[in-house]
XYZ file of N, CA and C in Angstrom:
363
model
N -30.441 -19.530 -3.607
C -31.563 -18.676 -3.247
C -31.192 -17.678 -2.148
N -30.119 -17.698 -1.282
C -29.443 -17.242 -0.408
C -28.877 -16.640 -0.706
N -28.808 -15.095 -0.322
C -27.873 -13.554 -0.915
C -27.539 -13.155 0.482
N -26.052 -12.942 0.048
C -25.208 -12.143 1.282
C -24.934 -10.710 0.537
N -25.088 -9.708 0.767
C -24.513 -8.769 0.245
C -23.749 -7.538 1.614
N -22.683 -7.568 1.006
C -21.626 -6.269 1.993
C -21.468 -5.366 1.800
N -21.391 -4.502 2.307
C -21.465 -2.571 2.515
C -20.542 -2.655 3.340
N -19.809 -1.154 3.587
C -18.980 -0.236 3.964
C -17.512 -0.163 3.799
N -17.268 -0.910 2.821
C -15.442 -0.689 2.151
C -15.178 0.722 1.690
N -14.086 0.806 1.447
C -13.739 2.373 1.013
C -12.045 2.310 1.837
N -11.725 3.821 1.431
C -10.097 4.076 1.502
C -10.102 4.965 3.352
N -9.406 4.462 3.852
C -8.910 5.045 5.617
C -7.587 5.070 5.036
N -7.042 5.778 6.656
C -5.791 6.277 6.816
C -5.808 4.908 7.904
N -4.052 4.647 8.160
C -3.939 3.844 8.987
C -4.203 4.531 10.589
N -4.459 3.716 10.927
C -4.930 4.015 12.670
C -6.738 4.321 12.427
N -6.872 4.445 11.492
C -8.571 4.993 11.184
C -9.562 3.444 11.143
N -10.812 3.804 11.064
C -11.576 2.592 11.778
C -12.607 2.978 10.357
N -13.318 1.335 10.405
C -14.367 0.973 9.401
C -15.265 0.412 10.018
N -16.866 0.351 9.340
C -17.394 -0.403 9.847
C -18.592 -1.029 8.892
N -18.355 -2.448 8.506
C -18.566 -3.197 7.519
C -19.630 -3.938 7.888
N -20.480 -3.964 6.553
C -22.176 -4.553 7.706
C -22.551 -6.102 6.583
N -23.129 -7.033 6.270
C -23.305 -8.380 5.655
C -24.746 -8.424 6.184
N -25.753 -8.743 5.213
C -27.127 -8.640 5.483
C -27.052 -10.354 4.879
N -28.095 -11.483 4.812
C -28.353 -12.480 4.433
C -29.882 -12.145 3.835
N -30.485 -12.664 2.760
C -31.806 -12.609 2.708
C -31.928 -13.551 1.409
N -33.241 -13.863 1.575
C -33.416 -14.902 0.868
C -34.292 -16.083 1.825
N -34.242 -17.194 1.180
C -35.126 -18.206 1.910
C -34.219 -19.144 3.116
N -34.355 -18.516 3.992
C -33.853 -18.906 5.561
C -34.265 -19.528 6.463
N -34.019 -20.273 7.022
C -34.789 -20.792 8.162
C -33.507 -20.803 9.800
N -32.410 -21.291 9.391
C -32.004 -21.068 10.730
C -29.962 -20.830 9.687
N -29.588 -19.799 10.496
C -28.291 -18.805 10.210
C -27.195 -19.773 11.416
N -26.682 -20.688 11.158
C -25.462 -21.018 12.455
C -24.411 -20.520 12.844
N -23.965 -19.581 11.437
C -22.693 -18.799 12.020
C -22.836 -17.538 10.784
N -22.257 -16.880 10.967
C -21.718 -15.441 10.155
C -20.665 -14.760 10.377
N -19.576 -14.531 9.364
C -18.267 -14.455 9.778
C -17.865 -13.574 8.263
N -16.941 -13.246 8.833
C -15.565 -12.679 7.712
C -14.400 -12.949 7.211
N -13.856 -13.258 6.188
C -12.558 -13.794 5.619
C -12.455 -12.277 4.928
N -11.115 -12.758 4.558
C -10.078 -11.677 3.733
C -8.920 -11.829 2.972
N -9.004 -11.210 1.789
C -8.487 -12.263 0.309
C -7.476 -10.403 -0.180
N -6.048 -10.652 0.158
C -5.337 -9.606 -0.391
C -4.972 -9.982 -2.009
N -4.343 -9.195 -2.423
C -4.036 -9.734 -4.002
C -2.570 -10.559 -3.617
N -2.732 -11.962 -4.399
C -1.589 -12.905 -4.365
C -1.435 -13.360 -3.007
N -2.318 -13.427 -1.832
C -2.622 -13.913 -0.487
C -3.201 -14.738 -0.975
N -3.659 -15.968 0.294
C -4.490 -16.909 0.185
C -5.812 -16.119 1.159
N -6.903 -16.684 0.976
C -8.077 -15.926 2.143
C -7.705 -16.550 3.356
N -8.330 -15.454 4.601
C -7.799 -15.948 5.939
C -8.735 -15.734 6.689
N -9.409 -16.010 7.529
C -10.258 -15.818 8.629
C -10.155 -14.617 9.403
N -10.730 -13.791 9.347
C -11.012 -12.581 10.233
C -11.455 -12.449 11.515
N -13.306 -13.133 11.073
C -13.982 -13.518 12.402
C -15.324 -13.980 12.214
N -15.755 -14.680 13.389
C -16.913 -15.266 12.696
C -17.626 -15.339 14.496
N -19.092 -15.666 14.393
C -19.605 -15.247 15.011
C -20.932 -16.726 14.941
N -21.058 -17.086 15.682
C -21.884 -18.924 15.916
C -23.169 -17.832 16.523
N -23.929 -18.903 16.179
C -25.352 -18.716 16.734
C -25.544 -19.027 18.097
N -24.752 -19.515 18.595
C -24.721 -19.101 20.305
C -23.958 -18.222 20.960
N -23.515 -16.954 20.346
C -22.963 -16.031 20.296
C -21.592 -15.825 20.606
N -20.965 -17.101 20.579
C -19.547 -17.434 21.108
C -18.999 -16.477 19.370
N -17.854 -16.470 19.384
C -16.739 -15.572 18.528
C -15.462 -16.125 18.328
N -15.348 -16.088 17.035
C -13.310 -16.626 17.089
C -12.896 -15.286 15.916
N -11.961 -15.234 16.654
C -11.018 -13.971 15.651
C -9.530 -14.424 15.099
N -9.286 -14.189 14.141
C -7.518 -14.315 13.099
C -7.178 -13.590 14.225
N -5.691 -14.575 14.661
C -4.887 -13.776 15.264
C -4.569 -12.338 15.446
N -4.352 -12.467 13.493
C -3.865 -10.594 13.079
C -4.812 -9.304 13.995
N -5.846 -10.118 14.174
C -6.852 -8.715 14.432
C -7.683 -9.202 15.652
N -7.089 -9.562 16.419
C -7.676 -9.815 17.674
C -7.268 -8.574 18.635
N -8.460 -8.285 19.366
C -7.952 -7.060 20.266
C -8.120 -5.285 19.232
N -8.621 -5.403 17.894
C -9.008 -4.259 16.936
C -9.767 -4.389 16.091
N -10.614 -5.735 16.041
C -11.772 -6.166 15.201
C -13.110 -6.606 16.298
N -14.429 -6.454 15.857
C -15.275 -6.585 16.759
C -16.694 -7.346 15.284
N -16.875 -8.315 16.284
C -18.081 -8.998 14.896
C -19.676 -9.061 15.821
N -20.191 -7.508 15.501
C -21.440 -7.559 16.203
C -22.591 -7.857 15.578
N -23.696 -8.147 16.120
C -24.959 -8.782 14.988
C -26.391 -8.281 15.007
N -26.733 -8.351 14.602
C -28.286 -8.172 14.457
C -28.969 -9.050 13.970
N -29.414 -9.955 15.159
C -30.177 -11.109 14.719
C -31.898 -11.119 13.867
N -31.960 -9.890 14.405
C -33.658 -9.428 13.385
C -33.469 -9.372 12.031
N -32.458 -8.705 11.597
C -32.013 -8.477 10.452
C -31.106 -9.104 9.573
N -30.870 -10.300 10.014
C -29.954 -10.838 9.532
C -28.950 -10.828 9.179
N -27.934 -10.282 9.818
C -26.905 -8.651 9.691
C -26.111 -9.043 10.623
N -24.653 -8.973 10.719
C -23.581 -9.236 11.211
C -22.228 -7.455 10.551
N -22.222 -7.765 11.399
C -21.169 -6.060 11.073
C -20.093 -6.658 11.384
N -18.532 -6.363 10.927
C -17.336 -6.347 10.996
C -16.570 -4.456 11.394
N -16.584 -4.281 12.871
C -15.980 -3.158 13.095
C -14.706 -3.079 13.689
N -13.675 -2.165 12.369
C -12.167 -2.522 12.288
C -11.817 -1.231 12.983
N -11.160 -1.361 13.895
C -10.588 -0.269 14.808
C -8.520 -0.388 14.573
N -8.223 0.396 14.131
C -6.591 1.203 14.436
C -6.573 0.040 13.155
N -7.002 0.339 11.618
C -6.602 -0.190 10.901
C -5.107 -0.150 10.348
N -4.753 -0.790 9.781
C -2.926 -1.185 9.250
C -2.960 -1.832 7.874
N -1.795 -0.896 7.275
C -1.752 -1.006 5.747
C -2.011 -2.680 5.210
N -1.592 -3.341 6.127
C -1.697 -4.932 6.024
C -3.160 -5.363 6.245
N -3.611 -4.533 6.485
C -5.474 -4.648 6.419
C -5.953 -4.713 5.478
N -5.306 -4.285 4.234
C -5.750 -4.081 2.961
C -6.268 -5.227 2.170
N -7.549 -5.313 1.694
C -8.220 -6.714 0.976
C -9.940 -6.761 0.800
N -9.888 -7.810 -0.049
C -11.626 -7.534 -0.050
C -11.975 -8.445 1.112
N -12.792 -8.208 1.670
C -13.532 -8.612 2.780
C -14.526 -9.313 2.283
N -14.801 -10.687 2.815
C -15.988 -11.516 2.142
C -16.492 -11.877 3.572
N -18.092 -11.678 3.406
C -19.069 -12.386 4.575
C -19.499 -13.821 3.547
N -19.681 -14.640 4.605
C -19.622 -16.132 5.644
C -20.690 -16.106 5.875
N -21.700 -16.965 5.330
C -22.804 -17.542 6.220
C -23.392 -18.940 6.202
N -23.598 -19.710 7.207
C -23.829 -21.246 7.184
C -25.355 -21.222 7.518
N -26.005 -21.333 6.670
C -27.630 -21.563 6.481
C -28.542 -22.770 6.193
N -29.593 -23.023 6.875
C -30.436 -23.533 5.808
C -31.384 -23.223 5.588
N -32.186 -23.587 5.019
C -33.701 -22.716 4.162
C -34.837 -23.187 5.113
N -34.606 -24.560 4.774
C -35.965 -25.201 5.895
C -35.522 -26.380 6.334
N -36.613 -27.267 7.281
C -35.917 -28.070 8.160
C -35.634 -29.569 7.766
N -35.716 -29.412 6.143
C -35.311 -30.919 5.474
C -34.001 -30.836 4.904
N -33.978 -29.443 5.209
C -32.241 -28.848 3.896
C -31.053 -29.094 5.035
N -30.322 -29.367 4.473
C -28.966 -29.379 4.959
C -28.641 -28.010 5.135
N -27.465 -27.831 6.045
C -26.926 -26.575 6.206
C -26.046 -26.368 4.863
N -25.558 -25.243 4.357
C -25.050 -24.639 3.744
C -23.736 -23.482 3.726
N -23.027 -23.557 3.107
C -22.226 -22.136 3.324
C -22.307 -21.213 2.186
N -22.366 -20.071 2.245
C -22.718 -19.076 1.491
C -22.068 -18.116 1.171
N -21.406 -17.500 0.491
C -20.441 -15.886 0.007
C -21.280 -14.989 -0.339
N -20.793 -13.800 0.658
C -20.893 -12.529 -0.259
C -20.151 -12.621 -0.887
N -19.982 -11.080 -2.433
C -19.122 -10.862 -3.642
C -18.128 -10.075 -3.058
N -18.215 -9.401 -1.702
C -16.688 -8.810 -1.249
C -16.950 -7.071 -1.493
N -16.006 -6.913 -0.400
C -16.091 -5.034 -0.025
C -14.906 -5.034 0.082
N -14.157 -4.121 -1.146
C -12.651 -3.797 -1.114
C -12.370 -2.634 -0.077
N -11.456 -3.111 1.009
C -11.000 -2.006 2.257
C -9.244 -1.279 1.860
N -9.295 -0.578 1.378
C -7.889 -0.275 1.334
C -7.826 0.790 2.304
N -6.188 0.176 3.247
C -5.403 0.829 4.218
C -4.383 1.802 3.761
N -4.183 2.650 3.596
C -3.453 3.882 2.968
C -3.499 5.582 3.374
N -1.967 5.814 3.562
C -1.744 7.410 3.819
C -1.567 7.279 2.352
């Protein structure tokens, strides 16, 4: 009953910046984390960044110090903003969300379908 859907993929130059937004909607009651993985072709997926409901943050090594996971808690909305991107950036980007509906449900984890980012001169 839970839909993640992602916006803002598309083609940059390296050193160029994105900024990738993950909405949740559907039947919600409390959101514990919202985060980003990233799935290249013939990679395994890897953790990007993710973002807890007490606003603490963990970031993939790769992109610590040029990735930023800001939120909008009204909206249910978590953004992924990629600064001095690198051809090795290249992949679909999937939002992360650990939900539950109401207060008898178990928590949950949830996928978006993915926003292809390609890094390329």
């Amino acid at each position: 009953q839970v839909h993640l859907v992602e916006s803002g993929g598309g083609l940059v130059q390296p050193g160029g910046s994105l900024r990738l937004s993950c909405t949740a909607s559907g039947r919600i009651l409390n959101i514990n984390a919202m985060g980003w993985y990233r799935q290249a072709p013939g990679k395994q997926r890897e953790l990007v960044a993710i973002r807890y409901s007490g606003a603490s943050t963990e970031y993939g090594d790769s992109v610590k110090g040029r990735f930023t996971i800001p939120r909008d808690n009204a909206k249910n909305t978590v953004y992924l903003q990629m600064d001095n991107l690198k051809p090795e950036d290249t992949a679909v980007y999937y939002c992360n969300a650990d939900i539950r509906s109401d207060i008898s449900s178990k928590y949950m984890f949830y996928w978006g379908k993915g926003t292809l980012v390609t890094v390329s001169s």
